[in-house]
Coordinates of C-alpha atoms in Angstrom, one line a residue:
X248 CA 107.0 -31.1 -74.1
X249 CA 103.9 -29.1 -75.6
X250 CA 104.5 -25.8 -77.0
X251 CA 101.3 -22.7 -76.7
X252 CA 100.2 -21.2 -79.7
X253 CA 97.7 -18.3 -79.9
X254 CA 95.2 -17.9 -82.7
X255 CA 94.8 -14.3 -84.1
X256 CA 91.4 -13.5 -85.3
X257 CA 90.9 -10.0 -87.0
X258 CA 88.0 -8.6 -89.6
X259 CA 87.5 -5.1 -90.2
X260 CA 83.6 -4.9 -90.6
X261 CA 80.5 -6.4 -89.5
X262 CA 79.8 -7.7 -93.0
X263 CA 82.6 -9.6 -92.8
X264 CA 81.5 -10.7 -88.8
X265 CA 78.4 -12.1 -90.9
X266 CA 80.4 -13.8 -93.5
X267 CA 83.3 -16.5 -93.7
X268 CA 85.5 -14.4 -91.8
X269 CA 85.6 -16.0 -88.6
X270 CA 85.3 -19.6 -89.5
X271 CA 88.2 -19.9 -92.2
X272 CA 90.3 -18.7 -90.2
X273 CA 89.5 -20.8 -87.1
X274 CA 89.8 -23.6 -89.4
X275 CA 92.9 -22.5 -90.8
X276 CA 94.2 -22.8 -87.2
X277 CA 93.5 -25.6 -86.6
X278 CA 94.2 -27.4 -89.9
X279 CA 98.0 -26.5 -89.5
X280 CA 98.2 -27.9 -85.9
X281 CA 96.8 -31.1 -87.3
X282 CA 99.8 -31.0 -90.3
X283 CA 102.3 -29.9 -87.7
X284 CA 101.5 -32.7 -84.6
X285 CA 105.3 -33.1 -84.3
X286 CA 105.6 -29.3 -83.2
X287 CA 103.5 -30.2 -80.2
X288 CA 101.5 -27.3 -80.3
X289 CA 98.6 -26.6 -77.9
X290 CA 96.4 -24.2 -78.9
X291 CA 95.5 -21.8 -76.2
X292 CA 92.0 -20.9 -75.2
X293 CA 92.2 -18.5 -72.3
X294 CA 93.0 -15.2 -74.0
X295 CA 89.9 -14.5 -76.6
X296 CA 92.3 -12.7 -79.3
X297 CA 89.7 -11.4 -81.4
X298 CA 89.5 -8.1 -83.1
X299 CA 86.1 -7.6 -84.5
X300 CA 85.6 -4.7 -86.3
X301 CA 88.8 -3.3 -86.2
X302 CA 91.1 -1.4 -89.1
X303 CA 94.8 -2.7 -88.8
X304 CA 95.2 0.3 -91.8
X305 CA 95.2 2.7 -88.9
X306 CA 97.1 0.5 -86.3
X307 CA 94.2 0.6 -83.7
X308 CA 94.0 -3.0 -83.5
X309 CA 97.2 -2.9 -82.0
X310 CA 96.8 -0.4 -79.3
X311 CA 93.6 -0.3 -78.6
X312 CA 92.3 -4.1 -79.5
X313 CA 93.5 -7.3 -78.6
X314 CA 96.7 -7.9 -80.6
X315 CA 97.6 -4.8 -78.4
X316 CA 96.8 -7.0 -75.3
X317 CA 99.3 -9.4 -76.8
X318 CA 101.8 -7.3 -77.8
X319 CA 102.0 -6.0 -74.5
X320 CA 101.4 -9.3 -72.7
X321 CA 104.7 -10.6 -74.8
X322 CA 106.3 -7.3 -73.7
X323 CA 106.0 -7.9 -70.3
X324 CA 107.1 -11.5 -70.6
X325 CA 103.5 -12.9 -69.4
X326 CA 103.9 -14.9 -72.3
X327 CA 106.6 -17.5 -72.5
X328 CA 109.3 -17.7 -75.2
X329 CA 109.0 -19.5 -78.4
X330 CA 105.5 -19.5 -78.2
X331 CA 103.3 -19.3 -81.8
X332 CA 101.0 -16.8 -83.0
X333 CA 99.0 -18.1 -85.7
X334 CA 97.7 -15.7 -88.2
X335 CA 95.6 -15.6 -91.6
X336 CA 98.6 -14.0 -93.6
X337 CA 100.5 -10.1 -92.7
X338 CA 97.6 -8.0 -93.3
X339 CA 95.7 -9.5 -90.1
X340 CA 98.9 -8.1 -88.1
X341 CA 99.1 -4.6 -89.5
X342 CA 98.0 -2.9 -92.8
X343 CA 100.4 0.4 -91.9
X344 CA 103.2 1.1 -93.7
X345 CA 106.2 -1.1 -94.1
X346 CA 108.3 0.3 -91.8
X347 CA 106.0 0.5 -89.3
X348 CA 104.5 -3.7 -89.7
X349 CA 108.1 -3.9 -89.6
X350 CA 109.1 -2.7 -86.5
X351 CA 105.8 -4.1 -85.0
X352 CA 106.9 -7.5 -86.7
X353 CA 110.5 -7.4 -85.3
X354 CA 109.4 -7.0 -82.0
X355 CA 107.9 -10.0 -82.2
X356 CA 111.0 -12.3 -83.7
X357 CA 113.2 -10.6 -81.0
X358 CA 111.0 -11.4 -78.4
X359 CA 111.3 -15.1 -79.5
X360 CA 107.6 -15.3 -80.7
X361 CA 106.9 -17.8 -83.6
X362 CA 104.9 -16.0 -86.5
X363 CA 103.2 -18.5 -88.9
X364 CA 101.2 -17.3 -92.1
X365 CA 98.5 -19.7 -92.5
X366 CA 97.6 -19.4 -96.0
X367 CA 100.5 -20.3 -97.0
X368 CA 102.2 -22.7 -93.8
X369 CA 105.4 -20.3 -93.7
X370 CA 107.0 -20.1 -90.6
X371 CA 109.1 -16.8 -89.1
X372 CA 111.7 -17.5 -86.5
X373 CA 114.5 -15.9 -85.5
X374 CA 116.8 -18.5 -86.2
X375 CA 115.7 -18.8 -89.7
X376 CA 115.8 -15.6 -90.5
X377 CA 119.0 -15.3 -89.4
X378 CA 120.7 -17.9 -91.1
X379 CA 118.4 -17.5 -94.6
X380 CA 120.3 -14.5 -96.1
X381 CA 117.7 -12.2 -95.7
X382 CA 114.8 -14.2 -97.9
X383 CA 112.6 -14.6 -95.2
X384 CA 112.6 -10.8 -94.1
X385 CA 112.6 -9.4 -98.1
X386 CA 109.9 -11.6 -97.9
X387 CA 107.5 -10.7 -95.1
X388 CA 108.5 -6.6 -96.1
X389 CA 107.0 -7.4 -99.5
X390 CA 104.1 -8.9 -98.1
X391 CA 103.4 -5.4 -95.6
X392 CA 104.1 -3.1 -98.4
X393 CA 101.1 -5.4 -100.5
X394 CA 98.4 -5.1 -97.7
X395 CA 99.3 -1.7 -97.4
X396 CA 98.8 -0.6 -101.0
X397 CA 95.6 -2.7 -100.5
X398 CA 94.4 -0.4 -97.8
X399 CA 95.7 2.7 -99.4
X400 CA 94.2 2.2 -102.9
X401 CA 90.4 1.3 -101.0
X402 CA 90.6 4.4 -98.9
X403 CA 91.1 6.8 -101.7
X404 CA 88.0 5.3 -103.1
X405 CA 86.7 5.7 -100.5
X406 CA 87.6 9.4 -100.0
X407 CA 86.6 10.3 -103.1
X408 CA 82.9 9.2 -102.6
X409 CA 83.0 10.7 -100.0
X410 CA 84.6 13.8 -101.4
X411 CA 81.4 13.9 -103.8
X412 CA 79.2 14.0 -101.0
X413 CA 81.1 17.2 -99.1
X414 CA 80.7 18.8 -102.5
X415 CA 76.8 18.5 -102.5
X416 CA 76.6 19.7 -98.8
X417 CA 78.9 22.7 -99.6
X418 CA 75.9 23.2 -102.5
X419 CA 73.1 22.9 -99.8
X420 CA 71.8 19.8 -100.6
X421 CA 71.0 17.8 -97.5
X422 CA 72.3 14.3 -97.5
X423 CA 72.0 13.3 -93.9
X424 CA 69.2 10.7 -93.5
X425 CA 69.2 11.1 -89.1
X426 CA 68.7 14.3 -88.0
X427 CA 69.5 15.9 -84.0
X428 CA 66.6 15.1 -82.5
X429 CA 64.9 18.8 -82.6
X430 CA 64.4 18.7 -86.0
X431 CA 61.3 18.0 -88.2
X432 CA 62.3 14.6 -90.2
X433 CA 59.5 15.0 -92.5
X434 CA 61.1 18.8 -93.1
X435 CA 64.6 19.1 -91.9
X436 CA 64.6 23.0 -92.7
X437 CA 61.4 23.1 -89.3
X438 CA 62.3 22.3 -85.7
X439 CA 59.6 20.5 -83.5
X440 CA 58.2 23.3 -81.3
X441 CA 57.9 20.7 -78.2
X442 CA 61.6 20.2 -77.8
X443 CA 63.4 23.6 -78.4
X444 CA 62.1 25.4 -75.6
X445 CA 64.0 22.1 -73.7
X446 CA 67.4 22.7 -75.4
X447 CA 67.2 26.4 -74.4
X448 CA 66.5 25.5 -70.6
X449 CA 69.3 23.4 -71.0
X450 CA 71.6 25.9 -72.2
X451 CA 70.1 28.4 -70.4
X452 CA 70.8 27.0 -67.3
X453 CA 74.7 25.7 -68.4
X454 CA 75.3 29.2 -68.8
X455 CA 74.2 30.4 -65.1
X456 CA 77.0 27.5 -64.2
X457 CA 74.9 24.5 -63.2
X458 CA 76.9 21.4 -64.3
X459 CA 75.1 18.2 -66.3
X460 CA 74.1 16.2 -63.3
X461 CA 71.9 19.4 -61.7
X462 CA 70.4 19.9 -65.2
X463 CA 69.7 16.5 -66.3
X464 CA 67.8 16.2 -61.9
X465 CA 65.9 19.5 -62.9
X466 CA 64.3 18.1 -65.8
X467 CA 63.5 14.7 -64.8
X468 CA 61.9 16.9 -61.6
X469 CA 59.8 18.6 -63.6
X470 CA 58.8 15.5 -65.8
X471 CA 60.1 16.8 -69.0
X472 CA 60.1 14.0 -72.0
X473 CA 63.7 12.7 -72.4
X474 CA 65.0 13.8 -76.3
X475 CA 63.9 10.9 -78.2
X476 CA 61.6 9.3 -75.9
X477 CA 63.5 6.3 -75.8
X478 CA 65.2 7.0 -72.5
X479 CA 63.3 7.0 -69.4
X480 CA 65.1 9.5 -67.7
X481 CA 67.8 12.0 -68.7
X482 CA 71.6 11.8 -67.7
X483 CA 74.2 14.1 -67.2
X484 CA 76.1 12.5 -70.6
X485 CA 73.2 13.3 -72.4
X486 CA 73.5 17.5 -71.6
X487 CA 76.9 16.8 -71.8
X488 CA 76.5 15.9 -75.4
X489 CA 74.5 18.4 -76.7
X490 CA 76.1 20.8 -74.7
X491 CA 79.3 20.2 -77.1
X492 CA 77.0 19.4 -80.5
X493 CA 77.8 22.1 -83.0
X494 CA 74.4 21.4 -84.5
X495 CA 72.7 23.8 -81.8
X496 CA 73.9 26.8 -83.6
X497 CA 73.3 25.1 -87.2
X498 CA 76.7 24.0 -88.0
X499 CA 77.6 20.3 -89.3
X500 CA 80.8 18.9 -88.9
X501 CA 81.5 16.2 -91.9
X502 CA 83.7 13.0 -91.4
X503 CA 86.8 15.5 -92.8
X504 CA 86.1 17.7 -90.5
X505 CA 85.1 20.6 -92.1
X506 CA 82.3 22.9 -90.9
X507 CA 78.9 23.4 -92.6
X508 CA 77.3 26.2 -91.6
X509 CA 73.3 26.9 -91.4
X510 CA 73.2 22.9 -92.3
X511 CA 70.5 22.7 -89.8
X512 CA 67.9 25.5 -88.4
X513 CA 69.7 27.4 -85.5
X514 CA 67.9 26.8 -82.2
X515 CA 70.9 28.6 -79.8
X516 CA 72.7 31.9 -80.7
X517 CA 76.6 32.0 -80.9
X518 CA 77.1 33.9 -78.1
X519 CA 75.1 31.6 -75.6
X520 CA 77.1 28.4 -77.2
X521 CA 80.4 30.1 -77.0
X522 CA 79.6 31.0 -73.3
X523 CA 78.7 27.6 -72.3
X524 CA 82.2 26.4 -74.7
X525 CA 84.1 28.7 -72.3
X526 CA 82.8 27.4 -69.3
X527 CA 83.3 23.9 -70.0
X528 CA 86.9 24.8 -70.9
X529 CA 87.5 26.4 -68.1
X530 CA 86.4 23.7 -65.8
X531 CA 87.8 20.7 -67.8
X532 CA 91.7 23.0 -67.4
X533 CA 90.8 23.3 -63.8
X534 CA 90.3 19.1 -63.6
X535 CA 93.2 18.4 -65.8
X536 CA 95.6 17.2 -63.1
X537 CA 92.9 14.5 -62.1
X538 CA 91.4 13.8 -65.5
X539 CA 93.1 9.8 -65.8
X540 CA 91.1 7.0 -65.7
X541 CA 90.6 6.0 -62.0
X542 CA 91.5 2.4 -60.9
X543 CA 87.8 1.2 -60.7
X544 CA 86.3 3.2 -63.5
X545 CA 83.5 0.8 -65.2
X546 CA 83.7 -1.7 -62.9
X547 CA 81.6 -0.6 -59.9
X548 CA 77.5 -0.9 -60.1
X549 CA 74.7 -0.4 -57.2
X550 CA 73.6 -3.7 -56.2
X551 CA 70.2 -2.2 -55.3
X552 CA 69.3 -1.2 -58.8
X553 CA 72.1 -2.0 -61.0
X554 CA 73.0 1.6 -61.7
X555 CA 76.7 2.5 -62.6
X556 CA 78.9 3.8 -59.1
X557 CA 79.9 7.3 -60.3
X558 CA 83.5 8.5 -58.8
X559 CA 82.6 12.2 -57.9
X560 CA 84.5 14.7 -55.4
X561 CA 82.5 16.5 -52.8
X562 CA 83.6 19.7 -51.5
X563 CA 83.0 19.9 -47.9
X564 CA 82.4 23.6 -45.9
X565 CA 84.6 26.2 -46.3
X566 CA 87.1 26.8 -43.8
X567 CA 88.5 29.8 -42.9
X568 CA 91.5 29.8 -44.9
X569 CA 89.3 29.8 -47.4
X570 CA 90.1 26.4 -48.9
X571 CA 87.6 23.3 -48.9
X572 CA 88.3 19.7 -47.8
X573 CA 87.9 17.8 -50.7
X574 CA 86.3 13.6 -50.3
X575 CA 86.4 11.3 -53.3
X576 CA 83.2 9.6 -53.1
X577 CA 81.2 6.5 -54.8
X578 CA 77.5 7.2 -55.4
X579 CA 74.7 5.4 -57.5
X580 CA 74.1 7.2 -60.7
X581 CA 70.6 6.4 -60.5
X582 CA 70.1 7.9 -57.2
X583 CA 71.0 11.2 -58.5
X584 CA 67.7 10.9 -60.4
X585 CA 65.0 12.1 -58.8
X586 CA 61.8 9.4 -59.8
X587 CA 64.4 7.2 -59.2
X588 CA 64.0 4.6 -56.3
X589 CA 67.5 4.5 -55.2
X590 CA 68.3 6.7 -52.2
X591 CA 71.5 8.8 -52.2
X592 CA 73.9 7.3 -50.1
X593 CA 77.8 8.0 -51.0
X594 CA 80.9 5.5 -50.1
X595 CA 84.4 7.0 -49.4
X596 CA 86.3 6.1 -53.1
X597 CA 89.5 5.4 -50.9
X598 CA 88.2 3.1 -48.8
X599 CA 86.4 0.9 -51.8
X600 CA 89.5 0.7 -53.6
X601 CA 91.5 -0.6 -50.0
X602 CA 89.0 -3.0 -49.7
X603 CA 89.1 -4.2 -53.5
X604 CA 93.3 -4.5 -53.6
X605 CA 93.2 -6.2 -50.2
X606 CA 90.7 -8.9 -52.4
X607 CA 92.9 -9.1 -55.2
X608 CA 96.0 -10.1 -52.9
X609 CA 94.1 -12.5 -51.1
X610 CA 92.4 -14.4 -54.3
X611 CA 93.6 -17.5 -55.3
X612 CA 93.5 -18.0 -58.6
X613 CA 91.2 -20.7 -60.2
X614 CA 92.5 -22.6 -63.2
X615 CA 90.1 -23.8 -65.5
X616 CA 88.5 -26.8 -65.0
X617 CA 88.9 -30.1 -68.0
X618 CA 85.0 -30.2 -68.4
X619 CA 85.0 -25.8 -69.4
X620 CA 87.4 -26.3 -72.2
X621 CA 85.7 -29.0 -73.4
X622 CA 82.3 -27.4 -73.4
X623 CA 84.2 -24.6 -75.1
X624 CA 85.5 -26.6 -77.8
X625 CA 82.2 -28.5 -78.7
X626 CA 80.3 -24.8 -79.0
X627 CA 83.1 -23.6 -81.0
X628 CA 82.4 -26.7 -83.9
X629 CA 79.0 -26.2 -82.9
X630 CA 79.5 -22.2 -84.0
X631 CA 81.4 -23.7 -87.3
X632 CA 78.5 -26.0 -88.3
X633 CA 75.7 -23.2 -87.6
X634 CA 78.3 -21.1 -89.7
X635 CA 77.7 -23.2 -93.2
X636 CA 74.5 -22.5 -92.6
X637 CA 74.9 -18.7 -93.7
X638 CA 77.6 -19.2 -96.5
X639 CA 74.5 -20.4 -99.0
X640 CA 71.6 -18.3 -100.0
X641 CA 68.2 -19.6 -98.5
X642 CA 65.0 -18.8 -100.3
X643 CA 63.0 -17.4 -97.0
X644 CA 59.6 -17.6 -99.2
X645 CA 58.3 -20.7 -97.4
X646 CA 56.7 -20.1 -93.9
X647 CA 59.2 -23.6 -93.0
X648 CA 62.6 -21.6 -94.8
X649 CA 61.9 -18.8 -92.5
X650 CA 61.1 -20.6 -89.5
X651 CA 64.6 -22.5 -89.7
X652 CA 66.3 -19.4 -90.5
X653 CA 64.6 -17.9 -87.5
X654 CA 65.9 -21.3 -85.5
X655 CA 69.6 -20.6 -86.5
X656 CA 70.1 -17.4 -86.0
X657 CA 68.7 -17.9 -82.4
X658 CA 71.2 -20.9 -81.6
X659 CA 73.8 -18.5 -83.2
X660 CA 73.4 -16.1 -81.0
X661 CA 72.9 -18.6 -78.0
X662 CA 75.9 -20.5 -79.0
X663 CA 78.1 -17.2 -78.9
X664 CA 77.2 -15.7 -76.2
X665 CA 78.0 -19.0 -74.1
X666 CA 81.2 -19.2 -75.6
X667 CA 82.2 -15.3 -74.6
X668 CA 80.5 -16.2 -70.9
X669 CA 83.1 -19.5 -71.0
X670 CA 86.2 -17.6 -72.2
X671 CA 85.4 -14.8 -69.6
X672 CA 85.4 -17.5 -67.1
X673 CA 89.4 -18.6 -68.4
X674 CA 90.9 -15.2 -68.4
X675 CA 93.1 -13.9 -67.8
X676 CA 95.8 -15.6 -69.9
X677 CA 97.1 -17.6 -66.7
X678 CA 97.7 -17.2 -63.2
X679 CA 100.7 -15.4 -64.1
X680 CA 98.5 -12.2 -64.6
X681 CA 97.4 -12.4 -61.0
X682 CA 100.5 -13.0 -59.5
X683 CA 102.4 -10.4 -61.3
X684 CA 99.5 -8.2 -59.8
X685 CA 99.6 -9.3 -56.7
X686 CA 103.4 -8.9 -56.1
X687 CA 103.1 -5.2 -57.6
X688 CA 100.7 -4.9 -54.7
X689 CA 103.2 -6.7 -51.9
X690 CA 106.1 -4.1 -53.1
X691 CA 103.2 -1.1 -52.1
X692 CA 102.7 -0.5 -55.9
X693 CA 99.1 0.1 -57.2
X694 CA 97.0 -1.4 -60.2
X695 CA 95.8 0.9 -63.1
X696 CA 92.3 0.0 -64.7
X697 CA 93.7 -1.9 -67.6
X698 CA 95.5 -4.4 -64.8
X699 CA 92.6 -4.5 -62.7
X700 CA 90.1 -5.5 -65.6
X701 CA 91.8 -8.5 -66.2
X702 CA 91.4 -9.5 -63.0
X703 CA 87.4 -8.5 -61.8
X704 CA 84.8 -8.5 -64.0
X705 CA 82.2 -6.4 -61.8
X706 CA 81.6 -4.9 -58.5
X707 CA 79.0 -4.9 -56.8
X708 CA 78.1 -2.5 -53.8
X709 CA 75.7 -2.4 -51.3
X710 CA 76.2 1.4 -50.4
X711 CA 72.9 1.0 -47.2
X712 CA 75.2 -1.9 -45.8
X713 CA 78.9 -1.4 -46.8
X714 CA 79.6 -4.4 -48.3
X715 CA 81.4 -5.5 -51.8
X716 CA 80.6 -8.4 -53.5
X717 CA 83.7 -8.8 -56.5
X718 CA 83.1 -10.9 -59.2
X719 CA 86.6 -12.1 -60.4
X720 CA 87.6 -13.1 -64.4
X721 CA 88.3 -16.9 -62.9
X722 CA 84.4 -17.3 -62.0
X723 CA 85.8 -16.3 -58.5
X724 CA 83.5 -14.2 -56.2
X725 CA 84.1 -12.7 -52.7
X726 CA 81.9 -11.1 -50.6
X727 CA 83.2 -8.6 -47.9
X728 CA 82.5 -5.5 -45.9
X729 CA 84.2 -2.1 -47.2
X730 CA 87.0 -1.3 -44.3
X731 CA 86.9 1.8 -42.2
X732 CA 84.0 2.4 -44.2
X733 CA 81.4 5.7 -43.1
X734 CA 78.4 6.2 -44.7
X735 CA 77.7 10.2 -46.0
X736 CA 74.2 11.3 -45.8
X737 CA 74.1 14.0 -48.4
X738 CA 71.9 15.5 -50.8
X739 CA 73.4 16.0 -54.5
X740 CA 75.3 19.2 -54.6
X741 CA 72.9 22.5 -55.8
X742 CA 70.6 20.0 -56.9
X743 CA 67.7 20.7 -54.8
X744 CA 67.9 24.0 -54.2
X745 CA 68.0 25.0 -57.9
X746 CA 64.7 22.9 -58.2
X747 CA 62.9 24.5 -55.3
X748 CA 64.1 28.2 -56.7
X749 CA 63.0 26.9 -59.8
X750 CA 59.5 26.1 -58.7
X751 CA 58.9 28.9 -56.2
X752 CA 59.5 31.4 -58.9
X753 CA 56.8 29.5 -60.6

């Protein structure tokens, strides 16, 4: 009888992505299942349980990252009793304070989850920490309280650099290397005179009501350089961000979240930002009850032209109690843009999502065939051995020293992003995942984003023809036609009506 065990990966910065990080403890992993064969331990490979980049002093590993996946995986009982989690030592699970490691830790131990510190080979069961007095749990408590001094002691250096660099700003020294993209790098106290006039339109034009997707069609209709240049086209999150940047009206907000004013030269007055403020406001209270995530957010693109499917309501004529039918609709973000070649053709949301649950029921889950996890284990020695490779200085003087460091760093990044590509194609954990899903859809329940992520990777939609093709996280795909589906013909809302105003006032 074989028993699962999940390795734990976590490193809080990129340095340490660069590093040692990763390997040790990959190897430290598998190094115990090789001292522990009697255990019968089969280390799983279907749920990628890294955390790259994320602080466990702050706990957003655990609800946000995927230790929180787990967590709530073990919650739900998707994964099996006395299964192992493998970890470096404590401070990979949490770097919070004791009492909340733990809870978080307790959790774990009542759910019947094996915890095993791999620095030093202890093992955390319930039945042994039951039946050892208390040593065990004194034990592990010390060892949270240590990683959270740790934490504690770093971050108050932290804050107090910092702290020094507030000080100087409060002085009027400018310490801020990137500037908004208006001002003058070579003099932050100028603004460019070629992209003000821009960011007054904009407000201008937020203050007569017009939302981010008319403003962002107007300018790229009149051909107006996007703010850095770097973009072809301007996008409604693009107004939408410097529609909320306190750096219009001068002001810089710090990482402590105090406000510096005249940091930067003003380029809106107060009383225009603080309109446009208000109107935002107003609007975001009025779209509060439907402000959650929808069930396909992120998930939908045009299979035209690859643009993201934007989930928008459209208000039909007004009838004559006054009221207006309201549609949820799918439409190409990139058709919303006028030099765009992508015609504006909308799909009813409703009938999308039908289509897309009545896939998910009828999918048949695809375990993972012997030949992926084996290319998945030689890339991952092949990732260790590239791996030594960066742990010694190299002298990059010599044309060949910088040739082969060049060659590395390519099959690096070759070799990783097969490995993610593979791993995609094992999730979710098992077929568990899908079946829970599809019996919450049996009993006339629904799926929330999170749910439905594990299970589709991508959508693709064909809004001319009306068909879906779903790529599922098993390397499934199914190709079928959206049901009761109707095609609206429609131009975007105010759109083109501003622009012709616009120009015959010219």
């Amino acid at each position: 009888m074989t028993t699962t065990a999940y390795s734990y990966i976590r490193f809080s910065s990129e340095q340490q992505a660069k590093g040692d990080s990763i390997r040790r403890q990959q190897d430290l992993a598998t190094q115990f299942l090789e001292r522990n064969k009697h255990l019968g331990l089969v280390l799983d490979t279907s749920l990628d349980l890294r955390d790259e980049g994320r602080s466990a002093y702050k706990g957003v590993h655990a609800t946000k990252g995927a230790l929180g996946v787990f967590l709530r995986m073990v919650e739900d009982r998707l994964i099996e009793k006395g299964s192992y989690l493998l970890v470096e030592n404590f401070d990979r699970l949490s770097r919070q304070e004791p009492t909340k490691a733990l809870r978080q830790f307790q959790d774990l131990i009542d759910a019947e989850i094996v915890v095993v510190t791999l620095h030093d080979g202890k093992i955390f069961d319930k039945d042994q920490m039951n039946s050892d007095g208390g040593i065990s749990l004194i034990l592990s408590v010390m060892m949270m309280a240590r990683a959270n001094e740790e934490s504690k002691t770093k971050g108050l250096r932290v804050k107090a650099a910092w702290s020094n660099k507030f000080d100087q700003i409060a002085k009027g020294v400018m310490l801020t290397k990137r500037v908004p993209f208006w001002i003058d790098p070579s003099d932050k106290s100028k603004t460019l005179k070629d992209k003000v006039p821009v960011i007054k339109q904009i407000f201008k034009m937020a203050a007569e009501g017009y939302g981010s997707t008319v403003i962002a069609k107007t300018l790229n209709a009149d051909n107006i350089p996007t703010a850095t240049g770097r973009a072809k086209y301007w996008s409604a999150g693009t107004i939408k961000k410097l529609l909320k940047s306190p750096n219009v009206i001068g002001t810089l907000v710090t990482g402590d979240g105090v406000e510096h004013p005249s940091y930067f030269p003003k380029v809106i007055t107060d009383s225009v930002y603080q309109k446009v403020a208000n109107l935002n406001l107003s609007s975001k209270t009025a779209r509060a009850s439907s402000n959650n995530i929808h069930p396909l957010s992120g998930l939908v693109r045009c299979s035209k032209c690859g643009g993201a499917a934007h989930h928008v309501r459209s208000h039909g004529h007004k009838r004559k109690d006054g009221t207006r039918p309201v549609t949820r609709i799918l439409v190409c973000a990139h058709s919303l843009v006028s030099n765009y070649d992508c015609p504006y053709l909308t799909r009813r949301y409703e009938d999308v999502l039908a289509t897309v649950m009545e896939a998910v029921q009828e999918h048949k889950y695809a375990d993972a065939k012997d030949q992926t996890l084996k290319e998945i284990r030689a890339l991952e020695n092949r990732e260790r051995e590239l791996s030594v490779f960066f742990d010694f200085p190299v002298d990059l003087k010599s044309v060949a020293a910088r040739l082969q460091n060049k060659k590395v760093v390519q099959e690096m990044d070759e070799v990783k992003a097969k490995l993610k590509e593979l791993k995609a194609s094992r999730a979710p954990l098992n077929r568990r995942v899908f079946e829970t899903a599809q019996e919450e859809l049996e009993a006339g329940g629904g799926l929330k984003n999170a749910t439905i992520r594990q299970l589709i990777k991508q959508i693709d939609i064909d809004f001319a023809s009306g068909t879906l093709k779903i790529h599922f996280t098993d390397s499934g795909v199914k190709k079928t036609s959206i049901f009761e589906y109707q095609t609206i013909h429609m131009e975007p809302p105010e759109a083109e009506e501003y622009i012709a105003s616009k120009r015959k006032s010219k």
